[in-house]
């Protein structure tokens, strides 16, 4: 095979040149070894250095090869790499190739990372006579990989720290939380608030129906099934819940705000449910107590024939006046008549309006007693009719405050 130069004169192949002795094989080999950036060495079967290429001397920063000739090559490797080099010599001396990677210093003490091959050189009978060691400097690639590994390790550490922080926040959160896995809703994670709610039961790895047989029939299991099948969250507010705080404890009623939030895999399939909520039993009890008191007040006002008249005070003026039907009737206000303080005072007898004004000022004074006034005269004068406070049941005593007044 031949090619042509610019003058169309044939150029012989390297094999042809060697066959015709136009190229000196020794000179060619020396040129190749010198040009190579690999450190090429010839070792005896015990691993002593017999020869090092010119390129090898360059990359190993060897100024005087005579000082290295005959030295045990494995001694240039430290710690576990020394053992790897000795094993490589032993393997190659037995007729098999060996390979390892590791760091070693150059003759000038600079760290390099090497990819090393040790091959047997055999005679015509196939018996190893010497060893060929080829060391390639892969420091740049190794440093890049080490940097990538360092960055990945740092990222993994940061992710682990973040996950640990989130886990601690979940475990210590004031609202109760748990993670259920699979169609059987097996407990995977529970936090302290959840365990406190259910009486510190051992739940991890237990299906929810098995963990709470006493909840059967209250609809919670069916809600979990629906969320898992449909992938739609469920939000419950002030839901009544008959709970057994511990397996041997009596049932008690609790009220819960909670959400069943489906958990999706990367391909959009529901794999579990996240449960989060709070026990609002105390708030519910307060709400019920207030409702009972409101009902009691309503019944008392109804029995006494009293009405309630309320207003808000802003900048010394009574605004946003509200009244119940009984108060409107007692004040003889027409249904379409605006409820204002001026309309109210217009029904007070002129002789008593000064006392009303003084009582209003006293109610607006934050340092005052806000005791109100109890007139001795008749003070309502709707058209031709006059009614006393006692007669109409409209007592302002202790009902007017600085911001909101109820008469």
CSV table of C-alpha atoms in Angstrom, one decimal:
chain,number,residue,atom,x,y,z
A,1,UNK,CA,0.0,0.0,0.0
A,2,UNK,CA,1.4,3.4,-0.9
A,3,UNK,CA,0.3,7.0,-1.1
A,4,UNK,CA,1.3,10.0,-3.1
A,5,UNK,CA,2.9,13.3,-2.2
A,6,UNK,CA,2.4,16.7,-3.8
A,7,UNK,CA,4.9,15.7,-6.6
A,8,UNK,CA,2.9,12.5,-7.3
A,9,UNK,CA,6.0,10.4,-6.2
A,10,UNK,CA,5.1,7.2,-4.3
A,11,UNK,CA,6.0,7.0,-0.6
A,12,UNK,CA,6.8,3.6,0.8
A,13,UNK,CA,5.0,2.2,3.8
A,14,UNK,CA,6.9,1.8,7.1
A,15,UNK,CA,6.9,-1.9,6.6
A,16,UNK,CA,8.5,-1.5,3.1
A,17,UNK,CA,11.1,0.9,4.5
A,18,UNK,CA,12.0,-1.5,7.3
A,19,UNK,CA,12.2,-4.4,4.8
A,20,UNK,CA,14.6,-2.5,2.6
A,21,UNK,CA,16.6,-1.3,5.7
A,22,UNK,CA,15.9,2.3,4.7
A,23,UNK,CA,14.7,2.9,8.3
A,24,UNK,CA,16.8,1.9,11.3
A,25,UNK,CA,14.5,-0.2,13.5
A,26,UNK,CA,16.4,0.7,16.7
A,27,UNK,CA,16.4,4.4,15.8
A,28,UNK,CA,12.7,4.2,15.0
A,29,UNK,CA,11.9,2.4,18.4
A,30,UNK,CA,13.9,5.0,20.2
A,31,UNK,CA,12.0,7.8,18.5
A,32,UNK,CA,8.7,6.2,19.4
A,33,UNK,CA,9.6,5.7,23.0
A,34,UNK,CA,10.9,9.2,23.3
A,35,UNK,CA,7.7,10.7,21.8
A,36,UNK,CA,5.4,8.7,24.0
A,37,UNK,CA,4.1,10.3,27.2
A,38,UNK,CA,3.9,6.9,28.8
A,39,UNK,CA,6.5,5.8,31.3
A,40,UNK,CA,7.7,2.6,29.7
A,41,UNK,CA,10.1,0.4,31.7
A,42,UNK,CA,11.7,-3.0,31.5
A,43,UNK,CA,11.8,-5.0,34.8
A,44,UNK,CA,13.4,-8.3,35.6
A,45,UNK,CA,11.1,-11.0,37.0
A,46,UNK,CA,11.7,-9.7,40.6
A,47,UNK,CA,10.6,-6.2,39.6
A,48,UNK,CA,14.0,-4.4,39.5
A,49,UNK,CA,14.2,-1.6,36.9
A,50,UNK,CA,16.4,-2.4,33.9
A,51,UNK,CA,15.3,0.3,31.4
A,52,UNK,CA,13.2,3.4,31.2
A,53,UNK,CA,12.2,5.2,28.0
A,54,UNK,CA,13.2,8.8,27.3
A,55,UNK,CA,9.5,9.8,27.5
A,56,UNK,CA,9.2,7.9,30.8
A,57,UNK,CA,12.1,9.8,32.2
A,58,UNK,CA,10.4,13.0,31.1
A,59,UNK,CA,7.0,12.3,32.7
A,60,UNK,CA,8.7,10.8,35.8
A,61,UNK,CA,11.0,13.9,36.1
A,62,UNK,CA,14.1,11.7,36.2
A,63,UNK,CA,17.4,13.5,35.7
A,64,UNK,CA,19.7,10.6,36.4
A,65,UNK,CA,18.5,7.2,35.4
A,66,UNK,CA,21.7,5.6,36.7
A,67,UNK,CA,20.5,6.3,40.3
A,68,UNK,CA,17.3,4.3,39.7
A,69,UNK,CA,18.6,1.4,37.6
A,70,UNK,CA,18.4,-1.8,39.6
A,71,UNK,CA,16.0,-0.4,42.2
A,72,UNK,CA,12.9,-2.4,43.1
A,73,UNK,CA,10.1,-0.8,41.1
A,74,UNK,CA,7.4,-1.5,43.8
A,75,UNK,CA,9.3,0.6,46.3
A,76,UNK,CA,8.2,3.7,44.4
A,77,UNK,CA,4.7,3.0,45.5
A,78,UNK,CA,3.5,3.6,49.1
A,79,UNK,CA,1.0,1.9,51.4
A,80,UNK,CA,-1.6,-0.3,49.7
A,81,UNK,CA,-0.3,0.7,46.3
A,82,UNK,CA,3.0,-0.9,47.1
A,83,UNK,CA,1.2,-4.2,47.7
A,84,UNK,CA,-0.6,-3.7,44.4
A,85,UNK,CA,2.7,-3.2,42.6
A,86,UNK,CA,4.2,-6.3,44.1
A,87,UNK,CA,1.1,-8.3,43.2
A,88,UNK,CA,1.3,-7.0,39.6
A,89,UNK,CA,5.0,-8.1,39.3
A,90,UNK,CA,4.1,-11.5,40.7
A,91,UNK,CA,1.2,-12.0,38.3
A,92,UNK,CA,3.1,-10.8,35.3
A,93,UNK,CA,6.1,-13.1,36.2
A,94,UNK,CA,3.7,-16.0,36.1
A,95,UNK,CA,2.8,-15.2,32.5
A,96,UNK,CA,-0.4,-13.1,33.0
A,97,UNK,CA,-1.0,-9.4,32.5
A,98,UNK,CA,-1.8,-7.2,35.5
A,99,UNK,CA,-3.3,-3.8,36.0
A,100,UNK,CA,-3.9,-1.3,38.8
A,101,UNK,CA,-4.3,2.5,39.4
A,102,UNK,CA,-2.8,4.6,42.2
A,103,UNK,CA,-0.8,7.6,43.1
A,104,UNK,CA,3.0,7.8,43.3
A,105,UNK,CA,5.5,10.7,43.4
A,106,UNK,CA,7.9,11.6,40.6
A,107,UNK,CA,11.6,11.8,41.1
A,108,UNK,CA,11.2,15.4,42.1
A,109,UNK,CA,8.5,14.6,44.7
A,110,UNK,CA,5.4,15.7,42.7
A,111,UNK,CA,2.2,13.7,43.1
A,112,UNK,CA,0.8,12.0,40.0
A,113,UNK,CA,-2.0,9.5,39.5
A,114,UNK,CA,-1.1,6.5,37.3
A,115,UNK,CA,-2.8,3.8,35.3
A,116,UNK,CA,-0.3,1.0,35.3
A,117,UNK,CA,-0.1,-2.2,33.2
A,118,UNK,CA,2.5,-4.9,33.8
A,119,UNK,CA,2.9,-7.4,30.9
A,120,UNK,CA,5.2,-10.5,30.6
A,121,UNK,CA,7.9,-10.6,27.9
A,122,UNK,CA,8.3,-14.2,26.9
A,123,UNK,CA,10.9,-16.2,24.9
A,124,UNK,CA,10.2,-18.5,22.0
A,125,UNK,CA,8.9,-21.1,24.3
A,126,UNK,CA,6.4,-18.8,25.9
A,127,UNK,CA,8.3,-18.5,29.2
A,128,UNK,CA,8.5,-15.0,30.8
A,129,UNK,CA,12.0,-13.6,30.7
A,130,UNK,CA,11.4,-10.0,31.6
A,131,UNK,CA,8.4,-7.6,32.4
A,132,UNK,CA,7.1,-4.6,30.5
A,133,UNK,CA,5.7,-1.9,32.8
A,134,UNK,CA,3.7,0.9,31.2
A,135,UNK,CA,2.5,3.8,33.5
A,136,UNK,CA,0.2,6.4,32.1
A,137,UNK,CA,-0.3,9.7,33.8
A,138,UNK,CA,-4.1,10.2,34.4
A,139,UNK,CA,-3.8,12.8,37.1
A,140,UNK,CA,-6.0,15.4,35.2
A,141,UNK,CA,-8.8,12.9,34.7
A,142,UNK,CA,-8.5,11.6,38.2
A,143,UNK,CA,-8.6,15.1,39.6
A,144,UNK,CA,-11.7,15.9,37.6
A,145,UNK,CA,-13.4,12.7,38.8
A,146,UNK,CA,-12.3,13.3,42.3
A,147,UNK,CA,-13.8,16.9,42.1
A,148,UNK,CA,-17.1,15.5,40.7
A,149,UNK,CA,-17.1,12.9,43.4
A,150,UNK,CA,-16.5,15.6,46.0
A,151,UNK,CA,-19.3,17.7,44.6
A,152,UNK,CA,-21.7,14.8,44.6
A,153,UNK,CA,-20.7,13.9,48.1
A,154,UNK,CA,-21.3,17.5,49.2
A,155,UNK,CA,-24.6,17.5,47.4
A,156,UNK,CA,-25.6,14.2,49.0
A,157,UNK,CA,-24.6,15.5,52.4
A,158,UNK,CA,-26.6,18.7,51.9
A,159,UNK,CA,-29.6,16.7,50.8
A,160,UNK,CA,-29.2,14.4,53.8
A,161,UNK,CA,-28.9,17.4,56.1
A,162,UNK,CA,-32.0,18.9,54.6
A,163,UNK,CA,-33.9,15.6,54.8
A,164,UNK,CA,-32.8,15.3,58.5
A,165,UNK,CA,-34.0,18.9,59.2
A,166,UNK,CA,-37.4,18.2,57.5
A,167,UNK,CA,-37.7,14.9,59.4
A,168,UNK,CA,-37.0,16.7,62.7
A,169,UNK,CA,-39.5,19.4,61.8
A,170,UNK,CA,-42.1,16.8,61.0
A,171,UNK,CA,-41.5,14.8,64.1
A,172,UNK,CA,-41.6,17.9,66.4
A,173,UNK,CA,-44.4,19.7,64.6
A,174,UNK,CA,-47.4,20.7,66.8
A,175,UNK,CA,-49.9,19.4,64.2
A,176,UNK,CA,-50.2,15.6,63.9
A,177,UNK,CA,-48.7,14.0,60.8
A,178,UNK,CA,-48.2,10.5,59.4
A,179,UNK,CA,-47.3,8.9,56.0
A,180,UNK,CA,-49.3,5.9,54.9
A,181,UNK,CA,-48.0,3.7,52.1
A,182,UNK,CA,-49.8,1.5,49.6
A,183,UNK,CA,-53.4,0.6,49.1
A,184,UNK,CA,-53.5,-1.0,52.6
A,185,UNK,CA,-52.4,2.4,54.1
A,186,UNK,CA,-49.4,1.0,56.0
A,187,UNK,CA,-47.8,3.4,58.5
A,188,UNK,CA,-44.4,4.5,57.3
A,189,UNK,CA,-43.8,7.7,59.3
A,190,UNK,CA,-45.6,9.1,62.4
A,191,UNK,CA,-44.7,12.2,64.4
A,192,UNK,CA,-44.9,12.8,68.2
A,193,UNK,CA,-48.2,14.7,68.0
A,194,UNK,CA,-49.8,11.8,66.1
A,195,UNK,CA,-48.6,9.3,68.6
A,196,UNK,CA,-49.9,11.5,71.4
A,197,UNK,CA,-53.3,11.7,69.7
A,198,UNK,CA,-53.6,7.9,69.4
A,199,UNK,CA,-52.0,6.9,72.7
A,200,UNK,CA,-48.4,6.1,71.7
A,201,UNK,CA,-49.2,2.9,69.8
A,202,UNK,CA,-46.6,0.9,67.9
A,203,UNK,CA,-47.7,1.8,64.3
A,204,UNK,CA,-44.8,1.6,61.9
A,205,UNK,CA,-45.3,-1.2,59.3
A,206,UNK,CA,-48.9,-1.8,60.5
A,207,UNK,CA,-51.9,-1.3,58.1
A,208,UNK,CA,-54.3,1.4,59.4
A,209,UNK,CA,-57.3,-1.0,59.7
A,210,UNK,CA,-55.2,-3.3,61.8
A,211,UNK,CA,-53.9,-0.5,64.0
A,212,UNK,CA,-57.3,1.0,64.7
A,213,UNK,CA,-60.0,-1.6,64.6
A,214,UNK,CA,-62.1,0.6,67.0
A,215,UNK,CA,-62.4,3.3,64.2
A,216,UNK,CA,-64.2,0.9,61.8
A,217,UNK,CA,-67.5,2.3,60.8
A,218,UNK,CA,-66.7,6.0,61.3
A,219,UNK,CA,-65.9,6.5,57.6
A,220,UNK,CA,-62.2,7.3,57.9
A,221,UNK,CA,-61.0,4.1,56.2
A,222,UNK,CA,-63.4,4.7,53.3
A,223,UNK,CA,-62.1,8.2,52.9
A,224,UNK,CA,-58.5,7.0,52.7
A,225,UNK,CA,-59.5,4.4,50.1
A,226,UNK,CA,-61.2,7.0,48.0
A,227,UNK,CA,-58.2,9.4,48.1
A,228,UNK,CA,-55.8,6.6,47.1
A,229,UNK,CA,-58.0,5.5,44.2
A,230,UNK,CA,-59.0,9.0,42.9
A,231,UNK,CA,-55.8,10.9,43.7
A,232,UNK,CA,-58.0,13.8,45.0
A,233,UNK,CA,-57.2,15.2,48.5
A,234,UNK,CA,-59.8,15.3,51.2
A,235,UNK,CA,-60.1,18.2,53.8
A,236,UNK,CA,-62.1,17.7,57.0
A,237,UNK,CA,-63.0,20.5,59.4
A,238,UNK,CA,-64.2,19.9,63.0
A,239,UNK,CA,-64.9,16.3,62.2
A,240,UNK,CA,-66.2,14.3,65.1
A,241,UNK,CA,-64.0,11.4,65.9
A,242,UNK,CA,-64.6,8.7,68.6
A,243,UNK,CA,-61.0,7.9,69.7
A,244,UNK,CA,-59.6,5.4,72.1
A,245,UNK,CA,-56.4,7.0,73.4
A,246,UNK,CA,-54.9,3.6,74.4
A,247,UNK,CA,-56.2,0.1,73.7
A,248,UNK,CA,-57.6,-0.3,77.2
A,249,UNK,CA,-58.9,3.3,77.6
A,250,UNK,CA,-62.6,4.3,77.1
A,251,UNK,CA,-63.7,6.0,73.9
A,252,UNK,CA,-63.9,9.8,74.0
A,253,UNK,CA,-65.2,12.3,71.4
A,254,UNK,CA,-62.6,14.5,69.7
A,255,UNK,CA,-62.9,17.0,66.9
A,256,UNK,CA,-60.2,17.1,64.2
A,257,UNK,CA,-59.2,19.4,61.4
A,258,UNK,CA,-57.2,17.3,58.9
A,259,UNK,CA,-56.2,16.7,55.3
A,260,UNK,CA,-55.6,13.4,53.4
A,261,UNK,CA,-53.1,14.4,50.7
A,262,UNK,CA,-52.2,11.8,48.0
A,263,UNK,CA,-48.5,11.1,47.4
A,264,UNK,CA,-47.6,10.5,43.7
A,265,UNK,CA,-44.6,8.7,42.1
A,266,UNK,CA,-42.6,10.2,39.3
A,267,UNK,CA,-44.9,8.7,36.7
A,268,UNK,CA,-48.1,10.1,38.4
A,269,UNK,CA,-49.3,7.0,40.3
A,270,UNK,CA,-50.6,7.3,43.8
A,271,UNK,CA,-48.2,5.5,46.2
A,272,UNK,CA,-49.4,6.7,49.6
A,273,UNK,CA,-51.2,9.3,51.6
A,274,UNK,CA,-49.8,12.2,53.7
A,275,UNK,CA,-52.0,12.9,56.7
A,276,UNK,CA,-51.8,16.2,58.5
A,277,UNK,CA,-54.1,17.9,61.0
A,278,UNK,CA,-54.8,19.2,64.5
A,279,UNK,CA,-56.9,18.3,67.4
A,280,UNK,CA,-59.5,21.2,67.8
A,281,UNK,CA,-61.5,19.5,70.6
A,282,UNK,CA,-60.8,22.3,73.1
A,283,UNK,CA,-61.8,25.0,70.5
A,284,UNK,CA,-64.9,23.1,69.6
A,285,UNK,CA,-65.8,22.8,73.3
A,286,UNK,CA,-65.3,26.5,73.8
A,287,UNK,CA,-67.5,27.2,70.7
A,288,UNK,CA,-70.2,24.9,72.0
A,289,UNK,CA,-70.0,26.6,75.4
A,290,UNK,CA,-70.4,30.0,73.8
A,291,UNK,CA,-73.3,28.8,71.8
A,292,UNK,CA,-74.9,27.6,74.9
A,293,UNK,CA,-74.3,30.9,76.6
A,294,UNK,CA,-75.7,32.8,73.6
A,295,UNK,CA,-78.8,30.6,73.8
A,296,UNK,CA,-79.1,31.2,77.5
A,297,UNK,CA,-78.7,34.9,77.0
A,298,UNK,CA,-81.3,34.8,74.2
A,299,UNK,CA,-83.7,33.0,76.4
A,300,UNK,CA,-83.1,35.4,79.3
A,301,UNK,CA,-83.6,38.4,77.1
A,302,UNK,CA,-86.7,36.9,75.7
A,303,UNK,CA,-88.1,36.1,79.2
A,304,UNK,CA,-87.3,39.6,80.5
A,305,UNK,CA,-88.6,41.3,77.4
A,306,UNK,CA,-85.3,43.0,76.8
A,307,UNK,CA,-83.6,44.0,73.6
A,308,UNK,CA,-80.0,44.4,72.6
A,309,UNK,CA,-78.7,47.5,70.9
A,310,UNK,CA,-75.0,47.6,69.9
A,311,UNK,CA,-72.7,50.1,68.2
A,312,UNK,CA,-69.0,50.7,67.5
A,313,UNK,CA,-67.3,53.8,68.7
A,314,UNK,CA,-64.9,55.6,66.3
A,315,UNK,CA,-63.4,59.0,67.1
A,316,UNK,CA,-66.0,59.7,69.7
A,317,UNK,CA,-68.9,58.8,67.5
A,318,UNK,CA,-71.3,55.9,67.7
A,319,UNK,CA,-71.4,54.1,64.3
A,320,UNK,CA,-72.3,50.7,62.8
A,321,UNK,CA,-75.4,50.4,65.0
A,322,UNK,CA,-77.0,47.0,65.2
A,323,UNK,CA,-80.1,46.0,67.1
A,324,UNK,CA,-82.3,43.0,67.4
A,325,UNK,CA,-86.0,42.9,66.5
A,326,UNK,CA,-87.1,43.3,70.2
A,327,UNK,CA,-84.9,46.5,70.6
A,328,UNK,CA,-86.4,47.9,67.4
A,329,UNK,CA,-89.9,47.3,68.6
A,330,UNK,CA,-89.2,48.7,72.1
A,331,UNK,CA,-87.7,51.9,70.5
A,332,UNK,CA,-90.7,52.2,68.2
A,333,UNK,CA,-88.4,52.4,65.2
A,334,UNK,CA,-90.0,51.7,61.8
A,335,UNK,CA,-88.6,48.9,59.7
A,336,UNK,CA,-87.3,51.4,57.1
A,337,UNK,CA,-86.0,53.9,59.6
A,338,UNK,CA,-82.1,54.1,59.8
A,339,UNK,CA,-80.6,53.0,63.1
A,340,UNK,CA,-78.5,55.9,64.3
A,341,UNK,CA,-77.6,57.3,67.6
A,342,UNK,CA,-79.3,60.6,66.7
A,343,UNK,CA,-82.5,58.7,66.0
A,344,UNK,CA,-82.1,57.0,69.4
A,345,UNK,CA,-81.5,60.3,71.3
A,346,UNK,CA,-84.5,61.9,69.5
A,347,UNK,CA,-86.7,59.5,71.4
A,348,UNK,CA,-85.2,60.6,74.8
A,349,UNK,CA,-87.2,63.2,76.7
A,350,UNK,CA,-85.5,66.6,76.4
A,351,UNK,CA,-85.1,66.8,80.2
A,352,UNK,CA,-83.1,63.6,80.2
A,353,UNK,CA,-80.8,64.1,77.2
A,354,UNK,CA,-78.1,65.8,79.3
A,355,UNK,CA,-77.9,62.7,81.5
A,356,UNK,CA,-77.7,60.5,78.4
A,357,UNK,CA,-74.9,62.6,77.0
A,358,UNK,CA,-73.0,62.4,80.3
A,359,UNK,CA,-73.5,58.7,80.4
A,360,UNK,CA,-72.2,58.3,76.8
A,361,UNK,CA,-69.1,60.4,77.6
A,362,UNK,CA,-68.4,58.3,80.7
A,363,UNK,CA,-68.7,55.1,78.6
A,364,UNK,CA,-66.2,56.5,76.0
A,365,UNK,CA,-63.7,57.4,78.7
A,366,UNK,CA,-61.2,54.5,79.1
A,367,UNK,CA,-60.5,55.5,82.7
A,368,UNK,CA,-64.1,55.8,83.6
A,369,UNK,CA,-66.4,53.2,85.2
A,370,UNK,CA,-68.8,53.1,82.2
A,371,UNK,CA,-71.7,52.5,84.7
A,372,UNK,CA,-74.2,54.1,82.4
A,373,UNK,CA,-77.2,56.2,83.6
A,374,UNK,CA,-80.5,55.2,85.1
A,375,UNK,CA,-82.9,58.2,84.7
A,376,UNK,CA,-85.6,58.9,87.2
A,377,UNK,CA,-87.8,60.5,84.6
A,378,UNK,CA,-89.6,59.0,81.7
A,379,UNK,CA,-87.3,59.5,78.8
A,380,UNK,CA,-88.6,57.8,75.7
A,381,UNK,CA,-91.1,59.9,73.8
A,382,UNK,CA,-92.2,58.1,70.7
A,383,UNK,CA,-94.9,60.4,69.2
A,384,UNK,CA,-97.6,60.6,71.9
A,385,UNK,CA,-96.3,57.7,74.1
A,386,UNK,CA,-93.7,57.8,76.8
A,387,UNK,CA,-92.0,54.7,78.3
A,388,UNK,CA,-89.5,54.4,81.1
A,389,UNK,CA,-86.3,52.3,80.8
A,390,UNK,CA,-87.8,49.9,83.2
A,391,UNK,CA,-91.0,49.7,81.2
A,392,UNK,CA,-89.3,49.1,77.9
A,393,UNK,CA,-86.5,46.9,79.3
A,394,UNK,CA,-83.7,48.8,77.7
A,395,UNK,CA,-81.0,49.2,80.5
A,396,UNK,CA,-77.7,50.6,79.3
A,397,UNK,CA,-75.9,49.8,82.6
A,398,UNK,CA,-72.5,48.2,82.0
A,399,UNK,CA,-73.3,47.5,78.4
A,400,UNK,CA,-71.6,50.4,76.7
A,401,UNK,CA,-67.8,50.0,76.1
A,402,UNK,CA,-65.2,52.2,74.5
A,403,UNK,CA,-65.3,50.3,71.2
A,404,UNK,CA,-68.5,48.2,71.0
A,405,UNK,CA,-71.6,49.1,73.0
A,406,UNK,CA,-74.6,46.8,73.7
A,407,UNK,CA,-77.6,48.4,75.3
